[in-house]
Amino acid sequence: MTTDTSTPDIPSSEANPCKREIAVVIPAEVVTAESDAVLARYQKLARVPGFRRGKVPPSIVRQRFADEIKNEIVEALVPRYFREETKKQNLQPVSQPRVTDLHLNQGEPLTFKASFEILPEFKIAAYDDIRVEKLPTEVTEEEVERALNNVQQQHATYSAVEEERPLADGDFAVVSFKGTPKEGEADAKPVEVDEVMVEIGGEDTIPEFTQNLRGTKAGEQRSFEVKYADDFSDKRLAGKTMNYEVAVKGIKTRSVPELNDDFAKELGAEFNTLDDLRSRLRENMKAEKAHEAEHRGKDQIVEQLVTRNEFPVPETMLDQAIDLRLERGLRALAAQGMKTEDMKRMDFGRLRAGQREAALREVKASLILDRIAEEEKIEVSEEEFEHELQMLAKQSKQTVEEVRGRLNQDGGLDRIRHRIRNDKTLDSLYRRSA
C-alpha cells in the first residue's frame, strides 16, 4: 500500500542544510483496516466487568482502551509510511524522525509531519593527483646501536650499597616522596610515591632531584621546589610548581650485562649471536618506520580530501562521532585508574566542544571515502569480514558467534563492514599516491 497524497519535502533549514521535513497522509481505509485489526485483538482479550471474555461490545472496547488502540495504530503505520515516503522522495535519513502534528480520528486519514537529517549531496572533488610526503624508512647503524643499548639497559641488575656513603652521580637513590602544589596553583593535584629509584645525574632525572639528593645518605630527608616547564611531558605537571618532601631510603648501583653472543642467547632461542639480535632489531625498527610513514601519509591524504570537499555534515552523525571519541577517552582514563566519581565531576560540555573539530573531520572523511569507494567499486569480501570478526573474537576472548550476536543487536556489523571498506579505500589512495 502507498500513501494517498503527500506534500513534497520542505526545503532544508539554512542553519542545518541536512535537515528535511515531510508531511505524510495515510489513507482513511488503511487506518480503518488497522484500527479494526487492533480492536479485534483487544476485544478478544479484554476483561471488562459485566461481560464475558471475548464478548465485550466493540464500542465499549474502543472507548475503554482508546489510548492503547491509538498507540498501536501509530506504532504500526507511522514507521512504515515514513520509510515508504522517504524512499519515494529518494531521501536517505541518517537520524530518527521527529514526528509532529500527528492527527488520528476515526474514519479519517492519519496525518503527520516528520523532521530528520539526510546524507549531504556533494560532488566528490578530484583526488587522483593527491601526493604525500614520504618519510624515510631506512634504519641507520647508529639507530640499531641505540636500540641495542636500550635492550642492554632494560636487562640491567641493581645491587644495594651496604656501606654508609653519600649518593654520587651514577648511583640510584631509593626514595619515597610527597609533592604538593605551590599555593595558588590551579588544577594541580598532590602526588605521593612510596618507593621509586632516582638516578643521580641521569639524563631523564629532573635536575632539582639530582642537585638536592647528591651527597645525601640513606635515612636523610630533603625539601625543595620544582618549577616544571610549560612543555613538560607530563601535562598534569606542565607549567606547575611543586614542593617536594623526599626521604632517602637506600642506595643502589646498576650493573649492565656485557653485549656478546651469550647475552643475545639469553633473550631468546631464535638468537645465536649478537648479530642475530641486531638484525631483528633492524627489521623491527624498519617495520615501525614503515608503519609510521603509512600512518602519516594516510593522515595527509585525509587532510587533503577534507580540505578539497566542502559540504554540510548532519548534526546526528557529528554527535555520534563526539560520543565515540568521549567514550574512548573515558575508557582510557578508567584504565589509568581514574575513579567514576571523578569522571562525573568533569565538564562534559567543555569536553564535547573540544572534540567537535576532530569529530567533524572524521565524519567528513568517512563520507568522502564512502563516495570514492562507490566510484572505485571497492567492496568488502566475506573472507575479509570474517577475518575481522575472528580478530575481534580473539581480542575479547569470545567465540565468533558470540561477537556476531553482540554486534548484530546494535548495528555493529554494518559499522564494521563500513570501516573495513573505508580502510581499503584509504589503502588504495595511499598506494596510488606513491
Short mmCIF file of C-alpha atoms in Angstrom, two decimals:
data_model
loop_
_atom_site.label_atom_id
_atom_site.label_comp_id
_atom_site.label_asym_id
_atom_site.label_seq_id
_atom_site.Cartn_x
_atom_site.Cartn_y
_atom_site.Cartn_z
CA MET A 1 0.00 0.00 0.00
CA THR A 2 1.13 3.57 -0.62
CA THR A 3 0.13 6.92 0.71
CA ASP A 4 -2.83 8.61 -0.85
CA THR A 5 -1.32 12.07 -1.00
CA SER A 6 1.79 13.72 0.37
CA THR A 7 3.49 17.07 0.13
CA PRO A 8 6.96 17.44 -1.40
CA ASP A 9 9.81 17.63 1.06
CA ILE A 10 10.17 21.05 2.62
CA PRO A 11 13.46 22.84 1.75
CA SER A 12 16.33 22.42 4.17
CA SER A 13 16.88 24.83 7.01
CA GLU A 14 19.61 27.42 6.46
CA ALA A 15 21.01 26.58 9.90
CA ASN A 16 21.04 22.87 9.11
CA PRO A 17 21.23 22.13 5.35
CA CYS A 18 20.92 18.40 6.03
CA LYS A 19 17.54 18.73 7.74
CA ARG A 20 14.37 17.75 5.91
CA GLU A 21 10.70 17.68 6.83
CA ILE A 22 7.99 15.74 5.06
CA ALA A 23 4.22 15.61 5.54
CA VAL A 24 2.54 12.24 5.13
CA VAL A 25 -1.13 11.30 4.73
CA ILE A 26 -2.11 7.69 5.32
CA PRO A 27 -5.42 6.82 3.56
CA ALA A 28 -8.52 6.51 5.73
CA GLU A 29 -9.20 2.96 4.53
CA VAL A 30 -5.71 1.85 5.62
CA VAL A 31 -6.19 3.44 9.04
CA THR A 32 -9.65 1.86 9.39
CA ALA A 33 -8.35 -1.60 8.49
CA GLU A 34 -5.53 -1.33 11.02
CA SER A 35 -7.93 0.06 13.63
CA ASP A 36 -10.33 -2.83 13.10
CA ALA A 37 -7.49 -5.37 13.44
CA VAL A 38 -6.25 -3.82 16.68
CA LEU A 39 -9.81 -3.53 18.02
CA ALA A 40 -10.45 -7.20 17.27
CA ARG A 41 -7.37 -8.21 19.26
CA TYR A 42 -8.42 -6.11 22.24
CA GLN A 43 -11.99 -7.36 22.03
CA LYS A 44 -10.79 -10.94 22.17
CA LEU A 45 -8.59 -10.38 25.24
CA ALA A 46 -10.30 -7.51 27.10
CA ARG A 47 -11.61 -8.10 30.62
CA VAL A 48 -14.49 -5.73 31.43
CA PRO A 49 -16.78 -6.22 34.47
CA GLY A 50 -20.24 -7.45 33.46
CA PHE A 51 -19.07 -9.07 30.23
CA ARG A 52 -17.63 -12.47 29.45
CA ARG A 53 -14.15 -12.50 27.95
CA GLY A 54 -14.41 -12.05 24.18
CA LYS A 55 -17.98 -10.76 24.37
CA VAL A 56 -17.35 -7.09 25.16
CA PRO A 57 -19.09 -4.85 22.59
CA PRO A 58 -16.67 -3.08 20.19
CA SER A 59 -17.95 0.37 21.22
CA ILE A 60 -17.06 -0.26 24.86
CA VAL A 61 -13.62 -1.69 23.96
CA ARG A 62 -12.92 1.29 21.73
CA GLN A 63 -13.91 3.72 24.48
CA ARG A 64 -12.16 1.92 27.36
CA PHE A 65 -8.85 1.29 25.53
CA ALA A 66 -8.85 4.37 23.29
CA ASP A 67 -5.27 5.47 24.10
CA GLU A 68 -3.81 1.96 23.83
CA ILE A 69 -5.52 1.33 20.48
CA LYS A 70 -4.36 4.71 19.13
CA ASN A 71 -0.76 4.00 20.17
CA GLU A 72 -0.75 0.61 18.44
CA ILE A 73 -2.15 2.10 15.23
CA VAL A 74 0.53 4.81 15.27
CA GLU A 75 3.34 2.34 16.02
CA ALA A 76 2.19 0.04 13.22
CA LEU A 77 1.60 2.62 10.48
CA VAL A 78 3.81 5.69 11.05
CA PRO A 79 7.25 3.99 10.74
CA ARG A 80 6.18 2.02 7.66
CA TYR A 81 4.71 5.00 5.82
CA PHE A 82 7.63 7.20 6.85
CA ARG A 83 10.03 4.70 5.22
CA GLU A 84 7.85 4.46 2.10
CA GLU A 85 7.64 8.23 1.72
CA THR A 86 11.39 8.83 2.14
CA LYS A 87 12.08 6.07 -0.37
CA LYS A 88 9.57 7.60 -2.77
CA GLN A 89 11.26 11.01 -2.46
CA ASN A 90 14.74 9.40 -2.74
CA LEU A 91 15.81 10.62 0.71
CA GLN A 92 18.27 8.75 2.94
CA PRO A 93 17.54 9.51 6.61
CA VAL A 94 20.52 9.29 8.97
CA SER A 95 18.58 10.17 12.11
CA GLN A 96 15.43 9.01 13.82
CA PRO A 97 12.47 11.12 12.65
CA ARG A 98 10.86 13.61 15.00
CA VAL A 99 7.12 13.22 14.46
CA THR A 100 4.89 16.28 14.94
CA ASP A 101 1.37 17.43 14.01
CA LEU A 102 0.02 13.89 14.26
CA HIS A 103 -3.75 13.70 13.75
CA LEU A 104 -5.71 10.48 14.12
CA ASN A 105 -9.52 10.50 14.12
CA GLN A 106 -11.89 7.61 13.44
CA GLY A 107 -12.82 7.34 9.79
CA GLU A 108 -10.24 9.95 8.68
CA PRO A 109 -6.74 9.74 7.19
CA LEU A 110 -3.82 9.67 9.64
CA THR A 111 -1.59 12.69 9.01
CA PHE A 112 1.77 13.64 10.47
CA LYS A 113 4.96 15.56 9.80
CA ALA A 114 8.41 14.08 10.29
CA SER A 115 11.67 16.03 10.52
CA PHE A 116 15.02 14.26 10.12
CA GLU A 117 18.50 14.60 8.70
CA ILE A 118 19.77 13.16 5.44
CA LEU A 119 23.18 12.48 3.93
CA PRO A 120 24.56 15.60 2.25
CA GLU A 121 24.59 15.83 -1.52
CA PHE A 122 28.00 16.74 -2.89
CA LYS A 123 30.16 16.02 -5.90
CA ILE A 124 33.49 14.48 -4.97
CA ALA A 125 36.48 16.68 -5.84
CA ALA A 126 39.38 15.29 -7.88
CA TYR A 127 41.67 13.05 -5.86
CA ASP A 128 43.90 11.27 -8.39
CA ASP A 129 46.56 13.98 -8.06
CA ILE A 130 46.91 13.70 -4.28
CA ARG A 131 50.53 13.12 -3.26
CA VAL A 132 52.00 12.71 0.20
CA GLU A 133 55.39 13.42 1.72
CA LYS A 134 57.25 10.14 2.03
CA LEU A 135 59.10 9.61 5.29
CA PRO A 136 62.42 7.71 5.22
CA THR A 137 62.12 4.10 6.38
CA GLU A 138 65.80 3.13 6.31
CA VAL A 139 67.45 2.33 9.63
CA THR A 140 70.98 3.60 10.34
CA GLU A 141 73.64 1.66 12.23
CA GLU A 142 73.58 4.36 14.93
CA GLU A 143 69.86 3.75 15.48
CA VAL A 144 70.44 0.00 15.75
CA GLU A 145 73.20 0.53 18.32
CA ARG A 146 70.98 2.86 20.36
CA ALA A 147 68.23 0.25 20.34
CA LEU A 148 70.73 -2.43 21.35
CA ASN A 149 71.92 -0.20 24.19
CA ASN A 150 68.30 0.24 25.35
CA VAL A 151 67.85 -3.53 25.45
CA GLN A 152 71.08 -3.78 27.43
CA GLN A 153 69.87 -1.17 29.94
CA GLN A 154 66.49 -2.91 30.30
CA HIS A 155 68.30 -6.05 31.47
CA ALA A 156 70.46 -4.27 33.99
CA THR A 157 70.52 -5.50 37.59
CA TYR A 158 70.55 -3.34 40.73
CA SER A 159 72.51 -4.06 43.91
CA ALA A 160 72.02 -2.40 47.30
CA VAL A 161 75.00 -0.46 48.66
CA GLU A 162 75.68 -1.76 52.16
CA GLU A 163 78.39 0.73 53.15
CA GLU A 164 77.36 4.09 54.55
CA ARG A 165 78.33 6.65 51.93
CA PRO A 166 76.78 9.68 50.19
CA LEU A 167 74.95 9.48 46.87
CA ALA A 168 77.13 10.22 43.84
CA ASP A 169 76.47 10.60 40.12
CA GLY A 170 75.58 7.25 38.60
CA ASP A 171 74.01 5.97 41.82
CA PHE A 172 70.31 5.22 42.18
CA ALA A 173 68.59 6.73 45.20
CA VAL A 174 65.73 4.62 46.55
CA VAL A 175 63.30 7.30 47.78
CA SER A 176 59.75 7.99 48.84
CA PHE A 177 58.34 11.43 48.26
CA LYS A 178 55.31 13.64 48.63
CA GLY A 179 54.66 16.55 46.30
CA THR A 180 52.19 19.34 47.00
CA PRO A 181 51.27 22.16 44.61
CA LYS A 182 52.63 25.57 45.46
CA GLU A 183 49.97 27.83 46.94
CA GLY A 184 47.91 29.44 44.20
CA GLU A 185 48.50 26.71 41.59
CA ALA A 186 45.20 25.96 39.84
CA ASP A 187 44.25 22.43 38.74
CA ALA A 188 47.43 20.89 40.24
CA LYS A 189 46.95 17.86 42.50
CA PRO A 190 49.17 16.41 45.24
CA VAL A 191 51.28 13.36 44.39
CA GLU A 192 52.67 10.71 46.72
CA VAL A 193 55.01 7.81 45.89
CA ASP A 194 56.00 5.10 48.39
CA GLU A 195 59.16 3.93 46.61
CA VAL A 196 60.95 4.77 43.39
CA MET A 197 64.54 4.84 42.12
CA VAL A 198 66.06 8.16 41.04
CA GLU A 199 69.29 8.13 39.01
CA ILE A 200 71.60 10.82 40.27
CA GLY A 201 72.79 12.81 37.25
CA GLY A 202 70.66 10.72 34.87
CA GLU A 203 69.59 12.22 31.53
CA ASP A 204 65.91 11.75 32.38
CA THR A 205 66.21 12.85 36.02
CA ILE A 206 64.71 16.23 36.91
CA PRO A 207 67.75 18.46 37.67
CA GLU A 208 66.37 19.61 41.05
CA PHE A 209 66.21 15.99 42.24
CA THR A 210 69.86 15.42 41.29
CA GLN A 211 71.02 18.72 42.84
CA ASN A 212 69.22 18.15 46.15
CA LEU A 213 69.88 14.42 46.55
CA ARG A 214 73.54 14.35 45.50
CA GLY A 215 75.63 13.89 48.63
CA THR A 216 72.80 12.68 50.88
CA LYS A 217 72.85 9.38 52.75
CA ALA A 218 70.24 6.72 53.49
CA GLY A 219 67.87 7.96 56.22
CA GLU A 220 68.16 11.64 55.33
CA GLN A 221 65.40 13.90 54.03
CA ARG A 222 65.36 16.88 51.71
CA SER A 223 62.75 19.54 50.88
CA PHE A 224 62.88 21.51 47.65
CA GLU A 225 60.79 23.17 44.94
CA VAL A 226 60.48 22.17 41.28
CA LYS A 227 59.18 24.57 38.60
CA TYR A 228 58.12 22.49 35.61
CA ALA A 229 58.43 23.85 32.08
CA ASP A 230 55.27 24.65 30.15
CA ASP A 231 56.08 21.89 27.65
CA PHE A 232 56.87 19.23 30.28
CA SER A 233 55.95 15.74 29.03
CA ASP A 234 53.51 15.05 31.88
CA LYS A 235 50.69 17.50 31.13
CA ARG A 236 49.42 17.27 34.71
CA LEU A 237 52.64 18.97 35.87
CA ALA A 238 53.42 21.19 32.87
CA GLY A 239 53.81 24.81 33.96
CA LYS A 240 53.20 23.93 37.62
CA THR A 241 55.38 24.49 40.69
CA MET A 242 55.53 21.65 43.24
CA ASN A 243 57.04 21.42 46.73
CA TYR A 244 58.63 18.04 47.43
CA GLU A 245 59.42 16.25 50.68
CA VAL A 246 61.86 13.43 49.79
CA ALA A 247 63.11 10.67 52.10
CA VAL A 248 66.20 8.67 51.04
CA LYS A 249 65.61 5.01 51.93
CA GLY A 250 68.70 3.46 50.36
CA ILE A 251 71.31 3.48 47.60
CA LYS A 252 71.67 1.06 44.68
CA THR A 253 74.18 0.65 41.89
CA ARG A 254 73.42 -0.61 38.42
CA SER A 255 75.25 -3.39 36.55
CA VAL A 256 74.60 -3.83 32.84
CA PRO A 257 75.26 -7.13 31.05
CA GLU A 258 78.06 -7.33 28.51
CA LEU A 259 76.97 -7.17 24.88
CA ASN A 260 78.04 -10.53 23.47
CA ASP A 261 76.61 -13.71 21.96
CA ASP A 262 75.71 -15.09 25.40
CA PHE A 263 73.60 -12.01 26.11
CA ALA A 264 71.75 -12.50 22.81
CA LYS A 265 71.08 -16.18 23.55
CA GLU A 266 69.56 -15.29 26.93
CA LEU A 267 67.00 -13.11 25.17
CA GLY A 268 65.54 -15.95 23.09
CA ALA A 269 66.20 -19.25 21.39
CA GLU A 270 65.98 -17.55 17.97
CA PHE A 271 69.21 -15.63 18.66
CA ASN A 272 72.51 -17.49 18.31
CA THR A 273 74.73 -14.45 18.02
CA LEU A 274 74.70 -10.74 18.85
CA ASP A 275 74.43 -10.06 15.11
CA ASP A 276 71.17 -12.06 15.06
CA LEU A 277 69.80 -9.70 17.70
CA ARG A 278 71.00 -6.67 15.75
CA SER A 279 69.26 -7.97 12.60
CA ARG A 280 65.97 -8.48 14.46
CA LEU A 281 66.14 -5.00 15.96
CA ARG A 282 66.84 -3.54 12.50
CA GLU A 283 63.85 -5.41 10.98
CA ASN A 284 61.53 -4.30 13.79
CA MET A 285 62.64 -0.69 13.56
CA LYS A 286 62.24 -0.67 9.80
CA ALA A 287 58.72 -2.09 10.15
CA GLU A 288 57.87 0.55 12.75
CA LYS A 289 59.16 3.32 10.48
CA ALA A 290 57.17 1.95 7.54
CA HIS A 291 54.04 1.81 9.71
CA GLU A 292 54.59 5.39 10.91
CA ALA A 293 55.21 6.57 7.35
CA GLU A 294 51.98 4.94 6.19
CA HIS A 295 50.05 6.40 9.12
CA ARG A 296 51.39 9.90 8.46
CA GLY A 297 50.80 9.54 4.72
CA LYS A 298 47.18 8.49 5.19
CA ASP A 299 46.64 11.41 7.56
CA GLN A 300 47.91 13.74 4.82
CA ILE A 301 45.52 12.17 2.30
CA VAL A 302 42.55 12.57 4.63
CA GLU A 303 43.53 16.18 5.32
CA GLN A 304 43.65 16.97 1.59
CA LEU A 305 40.33 15.19 0.95
CA VAL A 306 38.61 17.12 3.72
CA THR A 307 40.11 20.42 2.51
CA ARG A 308 39.07 19.83 -1.11
CA ASN A 309 35.48 18.84 -0.34
CA GLU A 310 33.24 21.38 1.34
CA PHE A 311 29.77 20.19 2.40
CA PRO A 312 27.49 20.23 5.46
CA VAL A 313 27.58 17.38 7.96
CA PRO A 314 24.44 16.02 9.68
CA GLU A 315 24.41 17.00 13.35
CA THR A 316 23.28 13.48 14.24
CA MET A 317 26.41 11.93 12.74
CA LEU A 318 28.59 14.59 14.34
CA ASP A 319 27.07 13.95 17.78
CA GLN A 320 27.61 10.21 17.39
CA ALA A 321 31.27 10.77 16.47
CA ILE A 322 31.77 13.04 19.51
CA ASP A 323 30.12 10.40 21.73
CA LEU A 324 32.50 7.71 20.44
CA ARG A 325 35.56 9.90 20.97
CA LEU A 326 34.48 10.74 24.53
CA GLU A 327 33.74 7.08 25.24
CA ARG A 328 37.24 6.08 24.11
CA GLY A 329 38.75 8.85 26.22
CA LEU A 330 36.83 7.85 29.34
CA ARG A 331 37.80 4.20 28.89
CA ALA A 332 41.46 5.28 28.69
CA LEU A 333 41.11 7.35 31.88
CA ALA A 334 39.46 4.43 33.66
CA ALA A 335 42.30 2.16 32.56
CA GLN A 336 44.75 4.67 34.06
CA GLY A 337 42.92 4.45 37.39
CA MET A 338 40.58 7.45 37.37
CA LYS A 339 37.59 6.86 39.64
CA THR A 340 33.99 7.03 38.39
CA GLU A 341 33.10 9.81 40.85
CA ASP A 342 35.97 11.93 39.48
CA MET A 343 34.73 11.38 35.93
CA LYS A 344 31.23 12.52 36.90
CA ARG A 345 32.66 15.86 38.03
CA MET A 346 34.20 16.56 34.63
CA ASP A 347 32.82 19.39 32.48
CA PHE A 348 31.29 17.32 29.69
CA GLY A 349 30.00 20.38 27.85
CA ARG A 350 33.56 21.68 27.53
CA LEU A 351 34.84 18.20 26.65
CA ARG A 352 32.26 17.82 23.86
CA ALA A 353 33.12 21.23 22.47
CA GLY A 354 36.79 20.29 22.49
CA GLN A 355 36.12 17.14 20.46
CA ARG A 356 33.88 18.79 17.85
CA GLU A 357 36.55 19.80 15.31
CA ALA A 358 38.24 16.37 15.26
CA ALA A 359 34.86 14.62 15.10
CA LEU A 360 33.80 16.83 12.18
CA ARG A 361 36.97 15.84 10.31
CA GLU A 362 36.27 12.15 11.00
CA VAL A 363 32.68 12.31 9.72
CA LYS A 364 33.62 14.27 6.60
CA ALA A 365 36.47 11.87 5.84
CA SER A 366 34.14 8.88 6.25
CA LEU A 367 31.53 10.36 3.88
CA ILE A 368 34.20 11.24 1.30
CA LEU A 369 35.75 7.76 1.43
CA ASP A 370 32.24 6.31 1.01
CA ARG A 371 31.82 8.23 -2.24
CA ILE A 372 35.26 7.25 -3.51
CA ALA A 373 34.56 3.58 -2.66
CA GLU A 374 31.39 3.79 -4.75
CA GLU A 375 33.27 5.35 -7.68
CA GLU A 376 36.11 2.82 -7.42
CA LYS A 377 33.67 -0.07 -6.84
CA ILE A 378 35.53 -1.14 -3.68
CA GLU A 379 33.71 -3.84 -1.72
CA VAL A 380 34.32 -5.97 1.38
CA SER A 381 34.57 -9.70 0.75
CA GLU A 382 33.09 -12.22 3.14
CA GLU A 383 36.61 -13.52 3.82
CA GLU A 384 37.75 -10.04 4.89
CA PHE A 385 34.66 -9.58 7.05
CA GLU A 386 35.03 -12.97 8.74
CA HIS A 387 38.74 -12.33 9.35
CA GLU A 388 37.86 -9.09 11.17
CA LEU A 389 35.28 -10.89 13.32
CA GLN A 390 37.87 -13.53 14.19
CA MET A 391 40.32 -10.80 15.27
CA LEU A 392 37.64 -9.17 17.45
CA ALA A 393 36.75 -12.55 18.95
CA LYS A 394 40.39 -13.18 19.80
CA GLN A 395 40.77 -9.75 21.43
CA SER A 396 37.60 -10.11 23.51
CA LYS A 397 38.20 -13.82 24.26
CA GLN A 398 34.82 -14.75 22.83
CA THR A 399 33.66 -17.04 20.04
CA VAL A 400 32.99 -15.55 16.61
CA GLU A 401 29.29 -16.30 17.00
CA GLU A 402 29.18 -14.52 20.37
CA VAL A 403 30.81 -11.46 18.81
CA ARG A 404 28.44 -11.61 15.83
CA GLY A 405 25.39 -11.85 18.09
CA ARG A 406 26.50 -8.95 20.29
CA LEU A 407 27.26 -6.65 17.36
CA ASN A 408 24.11 -7.60 15.50
CA GLN A 409 21.98 -6.11 18.26
CA ASP A 410 23.07 -2.50 17.73
CA GLY A 411 24.04 -2.40 14.06
CA GLY A 412 27.69 -3.05 14.86
CA LEU A 413 28.14 -5.50 11.98
CA ASP A 414 27.27 -2.81 9.43
CA ARG A 415 29.67 -0.38 11.11
CA ILE A 416 32.49 -2.92 10.92
CA ARG A 417 31.81 -3.62 7.24
CA HIS A 418 31.74 0.14 6.60
CA ARG A 419 35.05 0.65 8.44
CA ILE A 420 36.78 -2.14 6.50
CA ARG A 421 35.56 -0.65 3.22
CA ASN A 422 36.84 2.81 4.11
CA ASP A 423 40.18 1.34 5.25
CA LYS A 424 40.51 -0.45 1.89
CA THR A 425 39.70 2.79 0.07
CA LEU A 426 42.33 4.73 2.01
CA ASP A 427 44.86 1.93 1.40
CA SER A 428 44.17 2.24 -2.33
CA LEU A 429 44.66 6.02 -2.27
CA TYR A 430 47.88 5.66 -0.29
CA ARG A 431 49.36 3.16 -2.77
CA ARG A 432 48.30 5.40 -5.63
CA SER A 433 49.95 8.45 -4.00
CA ALA A 434 53.34 6.71 -4.35
#
